[in-house]
Amino acid sequence: MTAVDEAAPARPAHRSPQVLRWLGAYTASTLGDSVYYLALSWNAVSSGTPAQAGLVMAAAAVPRALLMLFGGVIADRFGPRRVVIASDAARCLLTFGLAALLLLATPDLWALAAVAVVFGAVDAVFLPAVGALPPRIAERGQLARVQGMRGLAYRMGAVLGAPLGGLAVALGGTASAFAVAGSLFALSLPLLAALRIRPLPQEDRAGAGTARRDLADGLRYLRGHPVLGPLMIVVLLSDLGFAGPLNVGLALLCEQRGWGASGIGWILAGFGTGAGGASLLLTVKGRVGRTGLVMGWTMVLGAVSIGALAHVPQLASAVLVALSIGLLAGFSGALCNALVQTECDPAYLGRVSAVAALGSLGIAPLGYPVTGAAIGAWGLGPVFAAGAVVCALSGVYALAVPAVRRAELPGNGDIRAADPA
């Protein structure tokens, strides 16, 4: 591991070779994810009933939720760069292996489900590690801009990955699509290997005890931190209020309004455009003054847009409302992530990132069946309103906690590493 020269002058994130290597690797990995999930869903739908295909697609969620917290321990114990490299290498081998299997035979749904389970287990260590990397390659004053760049890369992967996977399936079948996904994961490896990671004085903290003890240590650190502990509650409330209406209710809204599948596409495009605009704004601006205050009010305003979505009569109006949701939710989410990056001791960042990711990827999806049942019982309006109230509570809670409300991102000239706890 090569140390970064602390005496070197700081560069803006968009000009830093370190950040650009990480961003290229993250973009390639995100594209690979999108292509993989499209190929898996297409293969599952083609090989079984819709219900069976749903089980295959859900198979990854179980190990991801169960192992996420220990994935954060692994990221802190072995270092995020090593864990991300190992994760992308494992996903590369897994997708290439599945492509080869499809060329030689026709695997049944159990084989696809097994692949999905392994992929979900790898995700459980990849997601906390990739969240812990930015403070090890960029200065504190650049972390907000890095989060904006990461948001842009994520949107690019989501927008371009599905068409790329669909083209690969059309030209060469699902085996070809899995091979494309494997190639994208492979592309990230040399970029990650070239990263130079800043060593930490606390480097051996996560290696002092058992994994369970390291996890308990991380949770104690989080619980005792005046900003990070409340931020985890903010993240959970925001995810709980947002996930059900937007992931379950949107399809039912388009069905009831007669907008069809194309309506879903247009609304999601509006949301993605807004979120991409928020990421671009943060990338260009680099820092937002009175960060905690802005984040809290942005969450409250975004909640109003979520509640309004169920009541717009025209598709064009729904697209505009979705754009505002993406802009406000994307901006508040990026600010929240940037605060986590700058407030957290990097020696604990894998475990803290795992707790934050657990809300959106583990707990929030559990509410999908409840959301569907509630819409069937009371209709779209009350359920969207309930989701909006929960999202608004996340912003109100952020504003009510003085340490979060007064939280500030460091200035662009701040080149200090995260302070030891």
Coordinates of C-alpha atoms in Angstrom, one line a residue:
M1 CA 0.0 0.0 0.0
T2 CA 1.5 3.3 -1.1
A3 CA 1.0 6.3 1.1
V4 CA -0.3 9.6 -0.3
D5 CA 2.1 12.5 0.2
E6 CA 0.3 14.6 2.8
A7 CA 2.6 17.6 1.9
A8 CA 1.5 17.7 -1.7
P9 CA -0.8 20.5 -2.7
A10 CA -4.5 19.6 -2.9
R11 CA -6.1 19.2 -6.3
P12 CA -9.7 19.7 -7.1
A13 CA -11.4 16.3 -7.2
H14 CA -12.2 16.5 -10.9
R15 CA -8.5 16.9 -11.6
S16 CA -7.2 14.4 -9.2
P17 CA -5.8 11.2 -10.9
Q18 CA -6.7 9.3 -7.7
V19 CA -10.3 10.3 -7.8
L20 CA -10.6 9.8 -11.5
R21 CA -9.3 6.3 -11.3
W22 CA -11.8 5.5 -8.5
L23 CA -14.6 7.2 -10.5
G24 CA -13.7 5.2 -13.6
A25 CA -13.7 1.9 -11.6
Y26 CA -17.0 2.8 -9.9
T27 CA -18.6 3.6 -13.2
A28 CA -17.5 0.4 -14.8
S29 CA -18.7 -1.6 -11.8
T30 CA -22.1 0.2 -11.8
L31 CA -22.5 -0.5 -15.5
G32 CA -21.6 -4.2 -14.9
D33 CA -24.2 -4.3 -12.1
S34 CA -26.9 -3.0 -14.4
V35 CA -26.0 -5.4 -17.3
Y36 CA -25.9 -8.3 -14.9
Y37 CA -29.3 -7.7 -13.3
L38 CA -30.9 -7.2 -16.7
A39 CA -29.4 -10.4 -18.0
L40 CA -30.4 -12.3 -14.8
S41 CA -34.0 -11.1 -14.9
W42 CA -34.3 -11.9 -18.6
N43 CA -32.9 -15.4 -18.2
A44 CA -35.2 -16.0 -15.2
V45 CA -38.3 -14.8 -16.9
S46 CA -37.5 -16.9 -20.0
S47 CA -36.9 -20.0 -17.9
G48 CA -39.8 -20.0 -15.5
T49 CA -43.0 -18.4 -14.3
P50 CA -43.2 -14.7 -13.2
A51 CA -43.4 -15.8 -9.6
Q52 CA -40.3 -18.0 -10.0
A53 CA -38.5 -15.1 -11.7
G54 CA -39.3 -12.9 -8.8
L55 CA -37.8 -15.4 -6.3
V56 CA -34.6 -15.5 -8.4
M57 CA -34.4 -11.7 -8.4
A58 CA -35.1 -11.5 -4.7
A59 CA -32.5 -14.2 -3.8
A60 CA -29.7 -11.6 -3.6
A61 CA -31.5 -9.4 -1.1
V62 CA -31.4 -12.0 1.8
P63 CA -27.6 -12.5 2.1
R64 CA -27.0 -8.8 1.4
A65 CA -29.2 -7.8 4.3
L66 CA -28.0 -10.5 6.7
L67 CA -24.3 -10.0 6.0
M68 CA -24.1 -6.2 5.4
L69 CA -23.0 -5.2 8.9
F70 CA -20.2 -7.8 8.9
G71 CA -19.3 -6.6 5.4
G72 CA -18.5 -3.2 7.0
V73 CA -16.3 -5.0 9.6
I74 CA -14.4 -6.7 6.7
A75 CA -14.0 -3.4 4.9
D76 CA -12.5 -1.8 8.0
R77 CA -10.4 -4.8 9.0
F78 CA -8.7 -5.4 5.6
G79 CA -9.0 -2.0 4.0
P80 CA -11.6 -0.8 1.6
R81 CA -9.4 -0.9 -1.5
R82 CA -8.5 -4.6 -1.0
V83 CA -12.2 -5.5 -0.3
V84 CA -13.4 -3.6 -3.4
I85 CA -10.8 -5.3 -5.6
A86 CA -11.7 -8.7 -4.2
S87 CA -15.4 -8.1 -4.7
D88 CA -15.1 -7.0 -8.3
A89 CA -12.8 -9.9 -9.0
A90 CA -15.3 -12.3 -7.5
R91 CA -18.2 -10.7 -9.6
C92 CA -16.0 -10.9 -12.7
L93 CA -15.4 -14.6 -12.2
L94 CA -19.0 -15.3 -11.3
T95 CA -20.5 -13.6 -14.4
F96 CA -17.9 -15.1 -16.8
G97 CA -18.6 -18.5 -15.2
L98 CA -22.3 -18.1 -15.7
A99 CA -21.7 -17.0 -19.3
A100 CA -19.7 -20.1 -20.0
L101 CA -22.3 -22.3 -18.3
L102 CA -25.0 -20.8 -20.5
L103 CA -23.0 -21.6 -23.6
L104 CA -22.5 -25.2 -22.6
A105 CA -25.9 -26.0 -21.0
T106 CA -29.2 -24.6 -20.0
P107 CA -29.1 -24.1 -16.2
D108 CA -32.3 -24.4 -14.2
L109 CA -33.7 -21.7 -12.0
W110 CA -32.0 -23.1 -8.9
A111 CA -28.6 -22.5 -10.5
L112 CA -29.6 -18.9 -11.3
A113 CA -30.9 -18.4 -7.7
A114 CA -27.6 -19.8 -6.4
V115 CA -25.6 -17.3 -8.5
A116 CA -27.9 -14.5 -7.2
V117 CA -27.3 -15.6 -3.6
V118 CA -23.5 -15.5 -4.1
F119 CA -23.7 -12.1 -5.8
G120 CA -25.8 -10.7 -2.9
A121 CA -23.1 -12.0 -0.4
V122 CA -20.4 -10.2 -2.5
D123 CA -22.5 -7.1 -2.5
A124 CA -22.7 -7.2 1.3
V125 CA -18.9 -6.5 1.5
F126 CA -18.6 -4.4 -1.7
L127 CA -21.1 -1.7 -0.7
P128 CA -19.6 -0.7 2.7
A129 CA -16.1 -0.8 1.2
V130 CA -16.9 1.4 -1.8
G131 CA -18.5 3.9 0.6
A132 CA -15.3 3.9 2.7
L133 CA -12.9 4.6 -0.1
P134 CA -13.3 8.4 -0.8
P135 CA -11.8 9.7 2.4
R136 CA -8.8 7.5 1.7
I137 CA -8.1 9.0 -1.7
A138 CA -9.4 12.6 -1.5
E139 CA -9.0 15.5 0.9
R140 CA -11.8 16.3 3.4
G141 CA -12.6 19.6 1.6
Q142 CA -13.2 17.7 -1.7
L143 CA -15.5 14.9 -0.3
A144 CA -18.8 16.8 -1.2
R145 CA -17.6 17.2 -4.8
V146 CA -16.6 13.5 -4.8
Q147 CA -20.1 12.5 -3.7
G148 CA -21.5 14.6 -6.5
M149 CA -19.2 12.8 -9.0
R150 CA -20.2 9.5 -7.6
G151 CA -23.9 10.4 -8.1
L152 CA -23.3 11.2 -11.7
A153 CA -21.4 8.0 -12.2
Y154 CA -24.3 6.0 -10.6
R155 CA -26.9 7.7 -12.8
M156 CA -24.8 7.0 -15.9
G157 CA -24.5 3.4 -15.0
A158 CA -28.3 3.1 -14.4
V159 CA -29.2 4.9 -17.6
L160 CA -26.7 3.3 -19.9
G161 CA -26.5 -0.2 -18.3
A162 CA -30.0 -1.4 -19.2
P163 CA -29.7 -0.5 -23.0
L164 CA -26.2 -2.0 -23.1
G165 CA -27.5 -5.2 -21.5
G166 CA -30.5 -5.3 -23.8
L167 CA -28.3 -4.9 -26.9
A168 CA -26.0 -7.7 -25.7
V169 CA -29.0 -10.0 -25.2
A170 CA -30.4 -9.1 -28.6
L171 CA -27.1 -9.8 -30.4
G172 CA -25.8 -12.8 -28.5
G173 CA -28.3 -13.9 -25.9
T174 CA -27.9 -13.8 -22.1
A175 CA -24.5 -15.5 -22.2
S176 CA -23.2 -12.5 -24.2
A177 CA -24.8 -10.1 -21.7
F178 CA -23.2 -11.9 -18.7
A179 CA -19.8 -11.8 -20.6
V180 CA -20.2 -8.0 -21.1
A181 CA -20.9 -7.6 -17.3
G182 CA -17.8 -9.7 -16.5
S183 CA -15.7 -7.5 -18.8
L184 CA -16.9 -4.4 -17.1
F185 CA -16.1 -5.8 -13.7
A186 CA -12.7 -6.7 -15.1
L187 CA -12.2 -3.2 -16.4
S188 CA -12.4 -1.8 -12.8
L189 CA -9.6 -4.0 -11.5
P190 CA -6.5 -2.2 -12.9
L191 CA -8.0 1.2 -12.0
L192 CA -8.5 0.1 -8.4
A193 CA -5.1 -1.5 -8.3
A194 CA -3.5 1.8 -9.3
L195 CA -5.1 3.7 -6.4
R196 CA -2.7 5.0 -3.7
I197 CA -4.4 4.8 -0.3
R198 CA -3.7 7.2 2.6
P199 CA -2.6 5.1 5.6
L200 CA -4.5 5.8 8.9
P201 CA -3.0 6.0 12.4
Q202 CA -6.0 3.9 13.5
E203 CA -5.3 1.2 10.8
D204 CA -5.2 -1.7 13.3
R205 CA -8.4 -0.8 15.2
A206 CA -10.6 -3.2 13.3
G207 CA -8.1 -6.1 13.6
A208 CA -7.8 -6.2 17.4
G209 CA -10.6 -8.6 18.2
T210 CA -13.2 -10.9 16.7
A211 CA -15.6 -9.8 13.9
R212 CA -18.4 -9.6 16.4
R213 CA -16.3 -7.4 18.8
D214 CA -15.3 -5.1 15.9
L215 CA -19.0 -4.8 14.9
A216 CA -20.0 -4.0 18.5
D217 CA -17.1 -1.4 18.7
G218 CA -18.4 0.2 15.5
L219 CA -22.0 0.4 16.8
R220 CA -20.8 1.9 20.0
Y221 CA -18.8 4.5 18.1
L222 CA -21.9 5.3 16.0
R223 CA -24.2 5.5 19.0
G224 CA -21.9 7.9 20.8
H225 CA -21.2 10.2 17.9
P226 CA -23.3 13.4 18.1
V227 CA -23.8 13.7 14.3
L228 CA -23.5 10.2 12.9
G229 CA -25.9 8.5 15.2
P230 CA -28.8 10.9 14.4
L231 CA -27.8 10.8 10.7
M232 CA -28.4 7.1 10.6
I233 CA -32.0 7.7 11.9
V234 CA -32.4 10.4 9.2
V235 CA -31.3 8.0 6.5
L236 CA -33.6 5.2 7.8
L237 CA -36.7 7.4 7.9
S238 CA -35.9 8.8 4.5
D239 CA -35.5 5.4 3.0
L240 CA -38.7 4.0 4.7
G241 CA -40.8 6.9 3.4
F242 CA -39.4 7.0 -0.1
A243 CA -38.9 3.3 -1.1
G244 CA -42.5 2.0 -0.9
P245 CA -44.4 4.7 -2.8
L246 CA -41.7 5.1 -5.4
N247 CA -40.9 1.4 -6.0
V248 CA -44.4 -0.1 -5.5
G249 CA -46.8 2.8 -5.9
L250 CA -45.4 4.2 -9.1
A251 CA -46.4 1.2 -11.2
L252 CA -49.9 1.2 -9.7
L253 CA -50.2 4.9 -10.3
C254 CA -49.3 4.6 -14.0
E255 CA -51.8 1.7 -14.3
Q256 CA -54.7 3.6 -12.7
R257 CA -54.0 6.7 -14.8
G258 CA -53.7 4.7 -18.0
W259 CA -50.1 5.9 -18.7
G260 CA -48.8 2.4 -19.1
A261 CA -45.3 1.2 -19.1
S262 CA -44.1 4.1 -21.1
G263 CA -45.4 6.4 -18.3
I264 CA -43.3 4.6 -15.8
G265 CA -40.3 5.2 -18.1
W266 CA -41.0 8.9 -18.5
I267 CA -41.5 9.4 -14.7
L268 CA -38.3 7.5 -13.9
A269 CA -36.5 9.5 -16.5
G270 CA -37.7 12.7 -14.8
F271 CA -36.5 11.4 -11.5
G272 CA -33.1 10.4 -12.9
T273 CA -32.7 13.8 -14.6
G274 CA -33.4 15.6 -11.3
A275 CA -31.1 13.4 -9.3
G276 CA -28.4 13.8 -12.0
G277 CA -28.9 17.5 -11.8
A278 CA -28.4 17.5 -8.1
S279 CA -25.2 15.5 -8.4
L280 CA -23.9 17.9 -11.1
L281 CA -24.7 20.9 -8.9
L282 CA -22.7 19.4 -6.0
T283 CA -19.9 18.4 -8.3
V284 CA -19.6 22.0 -9.6
K285 CA -20.2 23.8 -6.3
G286 CA -18.1 21.5 -4.2
R287 CA -19.5 22.8 -0.9
V288 CA -22.8 23.9 0.5
G289 CA -22.8 26.3 3.5
R290 CA -25.0 25.5 6.5
T291 CA -25.0 21.9 5.3
G292 CA -27.2 20.3 8.0
L293 CA -29.8 23.1 7.8
V294 CA -30.0 22.9 4.0
M295 CA -30.2 19.1 4.1
G296 CA -33.1 19.1 6.5
W297 CA -35.2 21.6 4.6
T298 CA -34.5 19.9 1.3
M299 CA -35.8 16.7 2.8
V300 CA -39.0 18.4 3.9
L301 CA -39.5 20.0 0.5
G302 CA -38.8 16.7 -1.2
A303 CA -41.5 15.0 1.0
V304 CA -44.1 17.5 -0.3
S305 CA -43.3 16.5 -3.9
I306 CA -43.7 12.8 -3.0
G307 CA -47.1 13.4 -1.5
A308 CA -48.1 15.5 -4.6
L309 CA -47.2 12.8 -7.1
A310 CA -50.3 10.7 -6.3
H311 CA -52.6 13.6 -7.2
V312 CA -51.3 14.9 -10.5
P313 CA -53.7 14.1 -13.4
Q314 CA -51.4 14.5 -16.4
L315 CA -48.3 12.5 -17.3
A316 CA -46.4 15.7 -18.1
S317 CA -47.1 17.1 -14.6
A318 CA -46.1 13.8 -13.0
V319 CA -42.7 13.9 -14.9
L320 CA -42.1 17.4 -13.6
V321 CA -43.0 16.4 -10.0
A322 CA -40.7 13.4 -10.4
L323 CA -37.9 15.7 -11.6
S324 CA -38.4 17.8 -8.4
I325 CA -38.3 14.7 -6.2
G326 CA -35.1 13.5 -7.9
L327 CA -33.5 17.0 -7.6
L328 CA -34.4 17.5 -3.9
A329 CA -33.9 13.8 -2.8
G330 CA -30.7 13.6 -4.8
F331 CA -29.3 16.8 -3.3
S332 CA -30.2 16.0 0.3
G333 CA -28.9 12.4 -0.1
A334 CA -25.6 13.6 -1.5
L335 CA -25.2 16.1 1.4
C336 CA -26.0 13.4 3.9
N337 CA -23.4 11.1 2.4
A338 CA -20.9 13.8 2.3
L339 CA -21.5 14.6 6.0
V340 CA -21.1 10.9 6.9
Q341 CA -17.8 10.9 5.0
T342 CA -16.4 14.0 6.7
E343 CA -17.7 13.4 10.2
C344 CA -16.7 9.7 10.5
D345 CA -13.2 8.5 11.6
P346 CA -12.1 6.6 8.4
A347 CA -11.2 3.6 10.6
Y348 CA -14.9 3.1 11.2
L349 CA -16.3 4.2 7.9
G350 CA -16.9 0.7 6.5
R351 CA -19.1 -0.2 9.5
V352 CA -20.9 3.2 9.4
S353 CA -21.5 2.8 5.7
A354 CA -22.8 -0.7 6.2
V355 CA -25.4 0.6 8.8
A356 CA -26.5 3.4 6.4
A357 CA -26.8 0.9 3.4
L358 CA -28.7 -1.6 5.6
G359 CA -31.6 0.8 5.8
S360 CA -32.1 1.2 2.0
L361 CA -31.1 -2.3 0.9
G362 CA -32.2 -4.4 3.9
I363 CA -34.9 -2.8 5.9
A364 CA -36.8 -0.6 3.5
P365 CA -37.6 -3.4 1.0
L366 CA -39.3 -5.3 3.7
G367 CA -42.1 -2.7 3.6
Y368 CA -42.9 -3.4 -0.1
P369 CA -45.6 -6.0 0.7
V370 CA -47.1 -3.6 3.4
T371 CA -47.2 -0.8 0.8
G372 CA -49.0 -2.9 -1.7
A373 CA -51.5 -4.1 0.8
A374 CA -52.1 -0.6 2.1
I375 CA -52.7 0.7 -1.5
G376 CA -55.2 -2.1 -2.0
A377 CA -57.0 -1.1 1.2
W378 CA -56.9 2.7 1.2
G379 CA -55.7 3.8 -2.3
L380 CA -52.7 5.6 -3.6
G381 CA -53.3 9.0 -2.1
P382 CA -53.2 8.0 1.6
V383 CA -50.2 5.8 1.0
F384 CA -48.2 8.4 -0.8
A385 CA -49.2 10.9 1.9
A386 CA -48.0 8.5 4.6
G387 CA -44.7 8.1 2.8
A388 CA -44.4 11.8 2.5
V389 CA -45.0 12.2 6.2
V390 CA -42.2 9.7 7.1
C391 CA -39.8 11.5 4.6
A392 CA -40.7 14.8 6.2
L393 CA -40.0 13.4 9.6
S394 CA -36.5 12.6 8.5
G395 CA -35.9 16.3 7.6
V396 CA -37.7 17.5 10.8
Y397 CA -35.5 15.3 12.9
A398 CA -32.4 16.5 11.2
L399 CA -33.4 20.1 11.9
A400 CA -34.4 19.3 15.5
V401 CA -31.0 17.8 16.5
P402 CA -28.7 20.7 17.0
A403 CA -25.5 18.8 16.1
V404 CA -26.9 17.8 12.8
R405 CA -28.6 21.1 12.0
R406 CA -25.3 22.9 12.6
A407 CA -23.1 20.3 10.8
E408 CA -20.9 21.8 8.1
L409 CA -18.9 20.4 5.3
P410 CA -15.2 21.5 5.4
G411 CA -14.1 24.2 2.9
N412 CA -12.4 23.3 -0.3
G413 CA -9.1 24.4 1.2
D414 CA -9.3 22.0 4.1
I415 CA -6.8 19.2 3.2
R416 CA -6.8 17.5 6.6
A417 CA -7.5 13.8 6.9
A418 CA -10.5 12.9 9.0
D419 CA -9.6 13.6 12.6
P420 CA -8.9 10.6 14.9
A421 CA -11.7 9.7 17.2

